CSV table of C-alpha atoms in Angstrom, one decimal:
chain,number,residue,atom,x,y,z
Q,218,SER,CA,-31.3,8.6,28.1
Q,219,PRO,CA,-29.3,7.2,25.2
Q,220,ALA,CA,-28.8,9.3,22.1
Q,221,VAL,CA,-30.8,6.8,20.0
Q,222,TYR,CA,-34.0,7.8,21.7
Q,223,SER,CA,-33.6,11.5,20.9
Q,224,LEU,CA,-34.7,12.9,17.5
Q,225,ASP,CA,-31.3,14.4,16.7
Q,226,GLY,CA,-29.6,11.1,17.6
Q,227,LEU,CA,-31.9,9.2,15.3
Q,228,LEU,CA,-31.3,11.7,12.5
Q,229,VAL,CA,-27.5,11.3,12.9
Q,230,PHE,CA,-27.8,7.6,12.8
Q,231,GLY,CA,-29.9,7.7,9.7
Q,232,LEU,CA,-27.5,10.0,7.9
Q,233,LEU,CA,-24.5,7.9,8.9
Q,234,LEU,CA,-26.4,4.8,7.6
Q,235,VAL,CA,-27.2,6.4,4.3
Q,236,CYS,CA,-23.6,7.8,3.8
Q,237,THR,CA,-22.0,4.5,4.7
Q,238,CYS,CA,-24.2,2.4,2.4
Q,239,ALA,CA,-23.7,4.8,-0.5
Q,240,TYR,CA,-19.9,4.5,0.1
Q,241,LEU,CA,-20.1,0.7,0.3
Q,242,ARG,CA,-22.0,0.6,-3.0
Q,243,LYS,CA,-18.9,1.9,-4.8
Q,244,VAL,CA,-16.8,-1.1,-3.6
Q,245,PRO,CA,-17.5,-4.0,-6.0
Q,246,ARG,CA,-17.0,-6.9,-3.6
Q,247,LEU,CA,-19.0,-5.3,-0.8
Q,248,LYS,CA,-21.7,-4.3,-3.2
Q,249,ALA,CA,-22.2,-7.9,-4.3
Q,250,TRP,CA,-22.0,-9.2,-0.7
Q,251,LEU,CA,-23.9,-6.6,1.3
Q,252,LEU,CA,-26.1,-4.8,-1.1
Q,253,SER,CA,-27.4,-7.6,-3.3
Q,254,GLU,CA,-30.7,-8.2,-1.5
Q,255,LYS,CA,-33.5,-5.8,-2.3
Q,256,ARG,CA,-36.0,-7.2,0.2
Q,257,GLY,CA,-36.0,-8.0,3.9
Q,258,VAL,CA,-33.6,-6.8,6.5
Q,259,TRP,CA,-30.7,-6.6,4.1
Q,260,GLY,CA,-32.9,-4.6,1.8
Q,261,VAL,CA,-32.7,-1.6,4.2
Q,262,PHE,CA,-29.0,-1.3,3.4
Q,263,TYR,CA,-29.7,-1.5,-0.4
Q,264,LYS,CA,-32.4,1.2,-0.1
Q,265,ALA,CA,-30.2,3.4,2.0
Q,266,ALA,CA,-27.4,3.1,-0.7
Q,267,VAL,CA,-29.9,4.0,-3.4
Q,268,ILE,CA,-31.0,7.1,-1.5
Q,269,GLY,CA,-27.4,8.1,-0.8
Q,270,THR,CA,-26.4,7.8,-4.5
Q,271,ARG,CA,-29.5,9.5,-6.0
Q,272,LEU,CA,-29.8,12.3,-3.5
Q,273,HIS,CA,-26.1,12.8,-2.9
Q,274,VAL,CA,-26.3,16.6,-2.8
Q,275,ALA,CA,-29.2,16.7,-0.3
Q,276,VAL,CA,-27.5,14.1,1.9
Q,277,ALA,CA,-24.2,16.0,1.8
Q,278,VAL,CA,-26.0,19.3,2.8
Q,279,SER,CA,-27.9,17.4,5.5
Q,280,CYS,CA,-24.6,16.0,6.9
Q,281,VAL,CA,-23.0,19.5,7.0
Q,282,LEU,CA,-26.0,21.0,8.7
Q,283,MET,CA,-26.2,18.1,11.2
Q,284,ALA,CA,-22.5,18.5,12.0
Q,285,PHE,CA,-23.0,22.2,12.6
Q,286,TYR,CA,-25.9,21.5,14.9
Q,287,VAL,CA,-24.1,18.8,16.9
Q,288,LEU,CA,-20.9,20.7,17.2
Q,289,VAL,CA,-22.2,24.3,17.7
Q,290,VAL,CA,-25.8,24.4,18.8
Q,291,LYS,CA,-26.0,21.3,20.9
C-alpha cells in the first residue's frame, strides 16, 4: 500500500507541508501569491504556515523525531 495510507506517512506529509508553508511565508512574493487566502483550499496552506511559524520549536522537534523514526526504527 502507498505510504500516504499509513499513519507515519501521513505524519511525514503533514510535517513537510507545515515546514514548507512556514518557509514560503518568509518569501515576500510567494507569501502574497500563495498564502494570501485565508479560506477555502488555499487557506490550508495559510493555516499550515501560521502553525509552522507560531509553533516552530514543536515542529522542529517533531521533524527530528520523525526523521529518527523513519531512518532508524522503520
